Coordinates of C-alpha atoms in Angstrom, one line a residue:
X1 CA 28.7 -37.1 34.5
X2 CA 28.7 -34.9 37.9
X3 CA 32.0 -33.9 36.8
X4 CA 31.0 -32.3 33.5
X5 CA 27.6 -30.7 35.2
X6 CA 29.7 -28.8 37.1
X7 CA 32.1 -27.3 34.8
X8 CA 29.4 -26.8 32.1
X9 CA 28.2 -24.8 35.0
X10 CA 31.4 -23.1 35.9
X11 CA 32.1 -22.2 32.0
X12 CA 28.2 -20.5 31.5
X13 CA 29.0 -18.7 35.1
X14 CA 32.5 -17.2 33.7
X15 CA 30.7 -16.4 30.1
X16 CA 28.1 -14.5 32.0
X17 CA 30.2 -12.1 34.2
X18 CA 32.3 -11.4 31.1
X19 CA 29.4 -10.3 29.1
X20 CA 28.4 -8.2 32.1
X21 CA 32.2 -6.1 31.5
X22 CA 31.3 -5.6 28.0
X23 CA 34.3 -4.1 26.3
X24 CA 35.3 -1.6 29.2
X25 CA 38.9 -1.2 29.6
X26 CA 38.5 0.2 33.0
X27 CA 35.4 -0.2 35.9
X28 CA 35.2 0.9 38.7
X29 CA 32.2 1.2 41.7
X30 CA 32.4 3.1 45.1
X31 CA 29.2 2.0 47.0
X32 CA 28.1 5.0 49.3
X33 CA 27.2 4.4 53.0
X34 CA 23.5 4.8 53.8
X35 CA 22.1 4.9 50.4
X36 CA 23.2 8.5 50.6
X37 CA 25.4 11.4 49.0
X38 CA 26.8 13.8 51.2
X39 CA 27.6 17.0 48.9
X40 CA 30.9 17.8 48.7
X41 CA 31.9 14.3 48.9
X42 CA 33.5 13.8 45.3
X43 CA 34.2 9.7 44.4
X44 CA 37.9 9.3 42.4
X45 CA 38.9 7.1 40.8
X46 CA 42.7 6.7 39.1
X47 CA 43.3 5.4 36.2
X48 CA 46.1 4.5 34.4
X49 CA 47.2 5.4 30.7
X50 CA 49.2 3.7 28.5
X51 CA 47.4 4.1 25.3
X52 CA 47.4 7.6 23.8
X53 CA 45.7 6.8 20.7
X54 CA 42.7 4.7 21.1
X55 CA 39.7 6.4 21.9
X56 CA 37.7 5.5 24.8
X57 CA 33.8 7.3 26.2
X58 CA 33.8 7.5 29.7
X59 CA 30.5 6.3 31.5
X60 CA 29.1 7.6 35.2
X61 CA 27.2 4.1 36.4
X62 CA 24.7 5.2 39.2
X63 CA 22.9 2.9 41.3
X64 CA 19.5 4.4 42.8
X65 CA 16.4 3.5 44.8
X66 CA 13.1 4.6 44.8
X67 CA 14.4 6.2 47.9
X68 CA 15.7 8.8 45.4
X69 CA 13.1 12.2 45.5
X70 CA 13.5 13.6 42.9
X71 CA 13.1 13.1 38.9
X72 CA 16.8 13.5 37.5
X73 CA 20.0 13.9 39.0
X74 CA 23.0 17.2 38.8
X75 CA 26.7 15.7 38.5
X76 CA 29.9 17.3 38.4
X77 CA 32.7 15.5 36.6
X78 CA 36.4 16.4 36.9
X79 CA 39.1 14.8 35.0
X80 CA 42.8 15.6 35.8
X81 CA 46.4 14.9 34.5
X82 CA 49.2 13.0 36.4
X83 CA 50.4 16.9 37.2
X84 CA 46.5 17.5 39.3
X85 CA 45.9 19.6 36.3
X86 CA 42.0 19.9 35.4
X87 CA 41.9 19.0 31.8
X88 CA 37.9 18.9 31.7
X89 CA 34.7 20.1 34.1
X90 CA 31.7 18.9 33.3
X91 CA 28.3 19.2 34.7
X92 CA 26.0 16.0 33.2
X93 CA 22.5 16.0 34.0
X94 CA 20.8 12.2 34.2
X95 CA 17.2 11.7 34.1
X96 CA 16.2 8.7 36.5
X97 CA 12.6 8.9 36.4
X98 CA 10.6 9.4 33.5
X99 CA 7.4 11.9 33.5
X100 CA 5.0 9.1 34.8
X101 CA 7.5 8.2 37.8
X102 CA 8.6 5.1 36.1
X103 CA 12.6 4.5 36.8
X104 CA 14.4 5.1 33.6
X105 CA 17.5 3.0 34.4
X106 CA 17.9 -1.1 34.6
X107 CA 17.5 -3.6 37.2
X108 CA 15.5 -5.8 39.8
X109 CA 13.3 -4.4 42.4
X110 CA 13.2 -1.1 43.3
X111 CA 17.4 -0.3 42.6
X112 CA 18.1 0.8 39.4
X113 CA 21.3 1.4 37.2
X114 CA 21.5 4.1 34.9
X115 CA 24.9 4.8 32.7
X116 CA 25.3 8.1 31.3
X117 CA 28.0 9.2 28.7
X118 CA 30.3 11.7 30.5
X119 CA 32.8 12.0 27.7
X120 CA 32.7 10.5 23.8
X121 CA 35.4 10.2 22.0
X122 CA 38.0 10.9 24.8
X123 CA 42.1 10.4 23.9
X124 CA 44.2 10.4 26.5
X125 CA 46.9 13.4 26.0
X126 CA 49.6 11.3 27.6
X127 CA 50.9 8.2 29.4
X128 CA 50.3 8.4 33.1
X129 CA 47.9 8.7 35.8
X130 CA 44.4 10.5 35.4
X131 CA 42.0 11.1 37.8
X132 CA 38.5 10.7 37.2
X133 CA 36.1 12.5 40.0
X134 CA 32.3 13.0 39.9
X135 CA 30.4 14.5 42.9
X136 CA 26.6 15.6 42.7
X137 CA 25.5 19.4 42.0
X138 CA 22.1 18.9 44.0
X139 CA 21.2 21.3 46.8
X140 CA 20.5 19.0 49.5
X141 CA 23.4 18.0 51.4
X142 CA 22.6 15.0 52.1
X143 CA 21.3 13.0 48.6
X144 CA 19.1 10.2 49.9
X145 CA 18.5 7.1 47.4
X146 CA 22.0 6.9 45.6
X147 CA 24.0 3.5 46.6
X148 CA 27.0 3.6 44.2
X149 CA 28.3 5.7 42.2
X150 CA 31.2 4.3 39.2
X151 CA 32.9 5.4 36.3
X152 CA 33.3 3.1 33.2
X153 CA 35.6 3.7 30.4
X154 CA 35.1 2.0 27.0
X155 CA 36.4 1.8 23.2
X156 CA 34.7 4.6 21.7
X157 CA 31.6 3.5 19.4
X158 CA 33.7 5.9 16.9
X159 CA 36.4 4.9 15.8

């Protein structure tokens, strides 16, 4: 009977941290030291293509505090070819508060997790290795309040 509790247990624990992935074919996090962005400092993230026909959109997940001064965010995002080619620049602009000071994005205590559509409806040109790079457009040099930043690419919702 112990037996069964525990893989009854095991099976619920698997079925959760799937549902967490969704249907992202790739996911990635790079957790920043100190709660803090130094500008300049751009997170990559390679990725590899196989699939030139599918259709994916491309996610920034950021992870923020209530450390985090201001209302909204500036981002950069770069994406480049297996040749270091820039194939798109992109400058995304994520609301984390709302007009009352309330956190827009989701989570427990005072870290949040916003996910904001970088690309939609993004093909691949060809099989190889891409690099995805986003790295803030604030003024302060050193962004306080910002623990992770990630990049999550999904099946496009058109298709």
């Amino acid at each position: 009977m112990r037996r069964r509790g525990f893989i009854g247990l095991g099976l619920c624990v698997a079925a959760g941290m799937s549902a967490c992935t969704g249907d992202a074919f790739y996911r990635r996090v790079e957790t920043l030291s100190d709660d803090q962005w130094v500008r300049g400092h751009a997170c990559t993230f390679a990725v590899e293509a196989v699939d030139t026909v599918t259709r994916y959109d491309v996610y920034v997940d950021l992870r923020t505090s209530d450390g985090y001064p201001w209302r909204e965010i500036y981002l950069i995002g770069q994406v480049c070819d297996t040749a270091q080619s820039v194939l798109q620049c992109d400058t995304l602009r994520c609301e984390l508060f709302d007009t009352k000071g309330e956190a827009t994005g989701h989570g427990l205590s005072n870290v949040k997790e916003n996910g904001v559509l970088w690309l939609r409806d993004f093909r691949f040109p060809a099989p190889g290795r891409y690099g995805f790079s986003v790295r803030h457009g604030m003024r302060n040099v050193e962004l306080q309040g910002v623990s992770s930043v990630g990049i999550r690419i999904q099946l496009s919702e058109i298709q």
